[in-house]
mmCIF file of C-alpha atoms in Angstrom:
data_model
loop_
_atom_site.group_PDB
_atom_site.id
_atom_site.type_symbol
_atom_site.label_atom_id
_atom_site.label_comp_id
_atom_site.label_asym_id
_atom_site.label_seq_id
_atom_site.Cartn_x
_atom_site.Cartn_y
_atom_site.Cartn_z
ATOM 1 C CA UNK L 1 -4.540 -18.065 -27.318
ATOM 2 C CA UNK L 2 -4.413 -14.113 -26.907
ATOM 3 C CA UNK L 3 -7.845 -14.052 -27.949
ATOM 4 C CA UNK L 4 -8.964 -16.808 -24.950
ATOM 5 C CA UNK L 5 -6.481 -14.635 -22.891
ATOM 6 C CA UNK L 6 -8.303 -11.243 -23.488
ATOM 7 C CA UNK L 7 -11.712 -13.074 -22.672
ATOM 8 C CA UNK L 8 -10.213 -13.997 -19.794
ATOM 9 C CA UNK L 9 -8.828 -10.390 -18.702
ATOM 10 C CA UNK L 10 -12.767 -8.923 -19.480
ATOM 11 C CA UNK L 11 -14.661 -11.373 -17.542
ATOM 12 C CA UNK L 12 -12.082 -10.744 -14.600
ATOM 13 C CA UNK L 13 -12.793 -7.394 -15.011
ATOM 14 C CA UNK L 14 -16.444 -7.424 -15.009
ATOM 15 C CA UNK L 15 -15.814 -9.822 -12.185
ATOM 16 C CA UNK L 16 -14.448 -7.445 -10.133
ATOM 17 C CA UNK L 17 -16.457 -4.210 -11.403
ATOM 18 C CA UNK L 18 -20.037 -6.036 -10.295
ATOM 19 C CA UNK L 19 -18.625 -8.030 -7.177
ATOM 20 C CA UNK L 20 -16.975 -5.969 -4.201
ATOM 21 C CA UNK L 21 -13.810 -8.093 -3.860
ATOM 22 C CA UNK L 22 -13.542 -9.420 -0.267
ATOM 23 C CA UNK L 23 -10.141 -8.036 1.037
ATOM 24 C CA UNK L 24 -8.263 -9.936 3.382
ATOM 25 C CA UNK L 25 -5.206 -8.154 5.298
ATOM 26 C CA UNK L 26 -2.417 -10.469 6.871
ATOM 27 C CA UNK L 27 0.616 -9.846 8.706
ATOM 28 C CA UNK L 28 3.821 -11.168 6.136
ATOM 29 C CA UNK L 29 5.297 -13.920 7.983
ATOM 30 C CA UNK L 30 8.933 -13.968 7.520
ATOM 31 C CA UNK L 31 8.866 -17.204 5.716
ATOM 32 C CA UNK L 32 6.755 -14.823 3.256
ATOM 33 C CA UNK L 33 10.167 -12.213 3.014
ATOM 34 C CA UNK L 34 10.373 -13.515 -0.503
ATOM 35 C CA UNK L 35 7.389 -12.715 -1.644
ATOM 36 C CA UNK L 36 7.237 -9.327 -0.091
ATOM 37 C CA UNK L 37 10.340 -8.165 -2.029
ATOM 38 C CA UNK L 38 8.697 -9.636 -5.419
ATOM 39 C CA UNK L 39 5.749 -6.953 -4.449
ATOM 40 C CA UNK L 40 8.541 -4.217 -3.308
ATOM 41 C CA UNK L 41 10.466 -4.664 -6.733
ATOM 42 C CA UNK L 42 6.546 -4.059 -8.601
ATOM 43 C CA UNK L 43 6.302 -1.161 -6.140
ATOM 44 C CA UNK L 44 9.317 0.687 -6.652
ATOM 45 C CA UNK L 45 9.271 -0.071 -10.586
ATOM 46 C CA UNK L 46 5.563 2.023 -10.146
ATOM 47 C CA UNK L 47 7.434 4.561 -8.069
ATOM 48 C CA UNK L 48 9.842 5.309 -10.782
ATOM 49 C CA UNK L 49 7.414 7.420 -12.701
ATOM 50 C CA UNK L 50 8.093 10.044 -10.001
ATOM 51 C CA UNK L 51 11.376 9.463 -8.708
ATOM 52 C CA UNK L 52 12.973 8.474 -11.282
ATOM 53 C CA UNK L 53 15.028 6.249 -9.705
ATOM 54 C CA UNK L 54 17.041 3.726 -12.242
ATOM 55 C CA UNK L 55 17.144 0.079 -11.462
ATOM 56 C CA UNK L 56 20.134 -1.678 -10.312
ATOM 57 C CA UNK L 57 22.820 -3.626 -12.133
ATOM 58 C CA UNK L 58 21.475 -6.807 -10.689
ATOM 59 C CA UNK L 59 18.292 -5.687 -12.381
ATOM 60 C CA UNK L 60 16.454 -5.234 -9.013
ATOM 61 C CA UNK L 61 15.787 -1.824 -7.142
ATOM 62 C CA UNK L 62 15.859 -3.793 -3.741
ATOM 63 C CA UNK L 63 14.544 -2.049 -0.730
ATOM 64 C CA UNK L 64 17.268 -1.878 1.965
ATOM 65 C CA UNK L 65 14.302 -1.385 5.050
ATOM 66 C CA UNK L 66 13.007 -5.118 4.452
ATOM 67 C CA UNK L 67 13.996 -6.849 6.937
ATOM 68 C CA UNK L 68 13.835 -4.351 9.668
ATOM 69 C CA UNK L 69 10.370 -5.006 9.428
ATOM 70 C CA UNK L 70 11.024 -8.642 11.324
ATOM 71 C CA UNK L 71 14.034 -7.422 13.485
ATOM 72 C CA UNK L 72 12.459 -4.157 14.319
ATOM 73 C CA UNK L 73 9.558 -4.372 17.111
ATOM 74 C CA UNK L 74 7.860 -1.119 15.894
ATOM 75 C CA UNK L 75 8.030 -2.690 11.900
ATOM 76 C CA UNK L 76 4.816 -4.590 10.888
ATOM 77 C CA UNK L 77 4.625 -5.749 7.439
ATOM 78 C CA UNK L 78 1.200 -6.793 5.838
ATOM 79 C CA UNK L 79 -0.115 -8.915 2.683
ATOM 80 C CA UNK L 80 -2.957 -7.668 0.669
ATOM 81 C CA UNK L 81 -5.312 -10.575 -0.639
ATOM 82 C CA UNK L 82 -8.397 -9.593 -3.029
ATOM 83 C CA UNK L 83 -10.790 -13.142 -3.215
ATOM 84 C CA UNK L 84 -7.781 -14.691 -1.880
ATOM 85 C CA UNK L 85 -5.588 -13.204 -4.553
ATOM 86 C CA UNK L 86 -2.229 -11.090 -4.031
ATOM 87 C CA UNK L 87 -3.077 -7.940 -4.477
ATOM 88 C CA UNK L 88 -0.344 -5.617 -2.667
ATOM 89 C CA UNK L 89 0.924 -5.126 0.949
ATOM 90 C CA UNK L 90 0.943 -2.072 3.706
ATOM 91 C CA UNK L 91 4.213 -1.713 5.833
ATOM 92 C CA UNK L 92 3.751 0.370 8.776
ATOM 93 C CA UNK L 93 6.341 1.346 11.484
ATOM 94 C CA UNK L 94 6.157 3.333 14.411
ATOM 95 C CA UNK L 95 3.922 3.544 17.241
ATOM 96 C CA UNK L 96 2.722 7.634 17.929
ATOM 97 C CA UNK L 97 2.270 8.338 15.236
ATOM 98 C CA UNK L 98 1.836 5.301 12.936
ATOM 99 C CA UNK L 99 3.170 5.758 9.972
ATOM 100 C CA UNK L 100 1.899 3.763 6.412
ATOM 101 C CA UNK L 101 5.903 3.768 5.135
ATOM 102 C CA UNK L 102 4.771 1.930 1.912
ATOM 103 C CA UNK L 103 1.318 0.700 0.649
ATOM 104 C CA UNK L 104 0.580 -1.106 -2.783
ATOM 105 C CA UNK L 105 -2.113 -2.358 -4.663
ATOM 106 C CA UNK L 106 -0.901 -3.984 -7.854
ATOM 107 C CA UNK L 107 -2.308 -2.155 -10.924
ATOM 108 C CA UNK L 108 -5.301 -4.835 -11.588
ATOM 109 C CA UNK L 109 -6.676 -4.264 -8.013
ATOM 110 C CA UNK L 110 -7.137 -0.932 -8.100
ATOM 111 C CA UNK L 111 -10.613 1.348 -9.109
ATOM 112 C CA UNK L 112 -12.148 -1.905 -6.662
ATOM 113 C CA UNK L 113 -12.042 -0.351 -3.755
ATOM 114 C CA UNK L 114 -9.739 -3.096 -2.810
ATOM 115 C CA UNK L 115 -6.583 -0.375 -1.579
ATOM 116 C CA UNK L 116 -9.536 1.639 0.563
ATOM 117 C CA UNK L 117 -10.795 -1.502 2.412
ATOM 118 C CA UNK L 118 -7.159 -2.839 3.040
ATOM 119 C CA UNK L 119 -5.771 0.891 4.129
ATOM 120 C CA UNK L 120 -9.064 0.492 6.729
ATOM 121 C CA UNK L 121 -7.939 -2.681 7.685
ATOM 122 C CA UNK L 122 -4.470 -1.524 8.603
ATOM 123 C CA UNK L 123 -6.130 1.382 10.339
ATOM 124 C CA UNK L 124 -8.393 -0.865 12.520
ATOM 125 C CA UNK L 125 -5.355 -2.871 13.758
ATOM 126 C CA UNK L 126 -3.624 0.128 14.943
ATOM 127 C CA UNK L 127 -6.399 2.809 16.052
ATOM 128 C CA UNK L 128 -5.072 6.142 17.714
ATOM 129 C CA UNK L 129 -2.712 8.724 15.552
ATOM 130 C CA UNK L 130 -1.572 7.821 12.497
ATOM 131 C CA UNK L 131 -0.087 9.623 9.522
ATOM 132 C CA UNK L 132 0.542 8.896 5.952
ATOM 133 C CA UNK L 133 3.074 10.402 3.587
ATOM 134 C CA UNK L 134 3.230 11.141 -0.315
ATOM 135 C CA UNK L 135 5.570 12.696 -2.757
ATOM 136 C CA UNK L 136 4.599 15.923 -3.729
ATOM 137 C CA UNK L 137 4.360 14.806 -7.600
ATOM 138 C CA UNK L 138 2.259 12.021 -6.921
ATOM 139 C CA UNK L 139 -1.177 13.285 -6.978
ATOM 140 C CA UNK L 140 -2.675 9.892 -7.421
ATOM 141 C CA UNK L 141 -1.606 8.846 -4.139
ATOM 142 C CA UNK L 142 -2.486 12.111 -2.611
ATOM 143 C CA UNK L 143 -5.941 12.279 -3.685
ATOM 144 C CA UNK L 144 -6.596 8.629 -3.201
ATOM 145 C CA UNK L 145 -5.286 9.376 1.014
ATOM 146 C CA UNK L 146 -7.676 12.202 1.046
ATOM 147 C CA UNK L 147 -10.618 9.845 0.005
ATOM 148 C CA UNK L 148 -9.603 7.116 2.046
ATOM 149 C CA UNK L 149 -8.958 9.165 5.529
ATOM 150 C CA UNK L 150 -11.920 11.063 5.202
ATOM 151 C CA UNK L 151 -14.310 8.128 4.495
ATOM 152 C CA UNK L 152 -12.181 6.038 7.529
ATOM 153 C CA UNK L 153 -11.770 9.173 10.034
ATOM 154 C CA UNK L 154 -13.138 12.275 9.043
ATOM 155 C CA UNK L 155 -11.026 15.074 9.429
ATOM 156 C CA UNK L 156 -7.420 15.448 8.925
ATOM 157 C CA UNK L 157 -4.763 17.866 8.989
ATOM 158 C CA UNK L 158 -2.499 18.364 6.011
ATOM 159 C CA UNK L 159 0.333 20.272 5.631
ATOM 160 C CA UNK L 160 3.818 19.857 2.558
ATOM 161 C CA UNK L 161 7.293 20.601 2.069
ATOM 162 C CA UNK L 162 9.368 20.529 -1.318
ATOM 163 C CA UNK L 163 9.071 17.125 -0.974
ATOM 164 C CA UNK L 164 6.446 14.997 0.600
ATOM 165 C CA UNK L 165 2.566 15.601 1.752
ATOM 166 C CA UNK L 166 1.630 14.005 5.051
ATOM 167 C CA UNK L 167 -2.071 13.355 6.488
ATOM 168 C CA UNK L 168 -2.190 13.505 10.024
ATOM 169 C CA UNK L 169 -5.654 11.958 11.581
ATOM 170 C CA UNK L 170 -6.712 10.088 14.742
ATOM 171 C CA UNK L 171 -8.641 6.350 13.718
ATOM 172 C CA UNK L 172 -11.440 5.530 15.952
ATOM 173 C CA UNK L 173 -10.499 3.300 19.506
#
């Protein structure tokens, strides 16, 4: 069985490595709530490696912002589908500037281009000025931002505190 398994996991990945994944962005409905905060709980777990944050004693980090973003006019919440797959989500809030408050791309998505096409998605809903934030230790995130702004936009401003970097960048009308 883990031999038929790891076959499995190679041919996805070789899959996905000659085939650019068709990425499909949808706005969460809140019958979907549940599975949002299945992809939250993935996200924060991720997160940990810079925060350090330790998980509750229900076993769950929870995310107390959830479902603002279906009471909250200026909240839109997003599913991320790779070949109709699950692959993360984008939660954006505000209006000028938007603001990307939390983006994923589960672990097996990623190096596909599938986060890029989904963050242009996002942007192409909501075109004017936008920003997007990152902890300072997580250099990942900033350099994948960078990338992904400059291919989308072009130029951006940057500029970082003790704690977080933030893009600022108009998308095209």
């Amino acid at each position: 069985v883990a031999l038929s398994a790891a076959n499995h996991g190679e041919r996805y990945l070789r899959q996905m490595q000659t085939n650019n994944p068709a990425v499909t962005l949808e706005p969460a409905a809140y019958e979907q709530k549940a599975i949002l905060r299945n992809l939250l709980e993935l996200y924060v777990y991720d997160f940990t490696e810079f925060t350090g944050d330790d998980i509750g004693a229900d076993a769950l980090f929870g995310y107390r912002y959830l479902d603002h973003y279906w009471t909250d006019p200026d909240r839109y919440p997003f599913l991320i589908r790779a070949n109709g797959a699950l692959a993360g989500f984008a939660l954006v809030r505000g209006t000028a500037p938007r603001d990307m408050s939390e983006f994923f791309v589960m672990r097996k998505f990623r190096r596909h281009r599938v986060g890029s096409t989904a963050a242009k998605l996002v942007f192409e809903t909501f075109p004017g000025p936008w920003q997007v934030r990152e902890l300072v230790a997580n250099l990942p995130a900033q350099a994948f931002w960078r990338r992904t702004i400059r291919e989308y936009a072009g130029a951006f401003e940057e500029e970082s505190d003790a704690e977080e970097v933030t893009q600022r960048f108009e998308t095209p009308h």
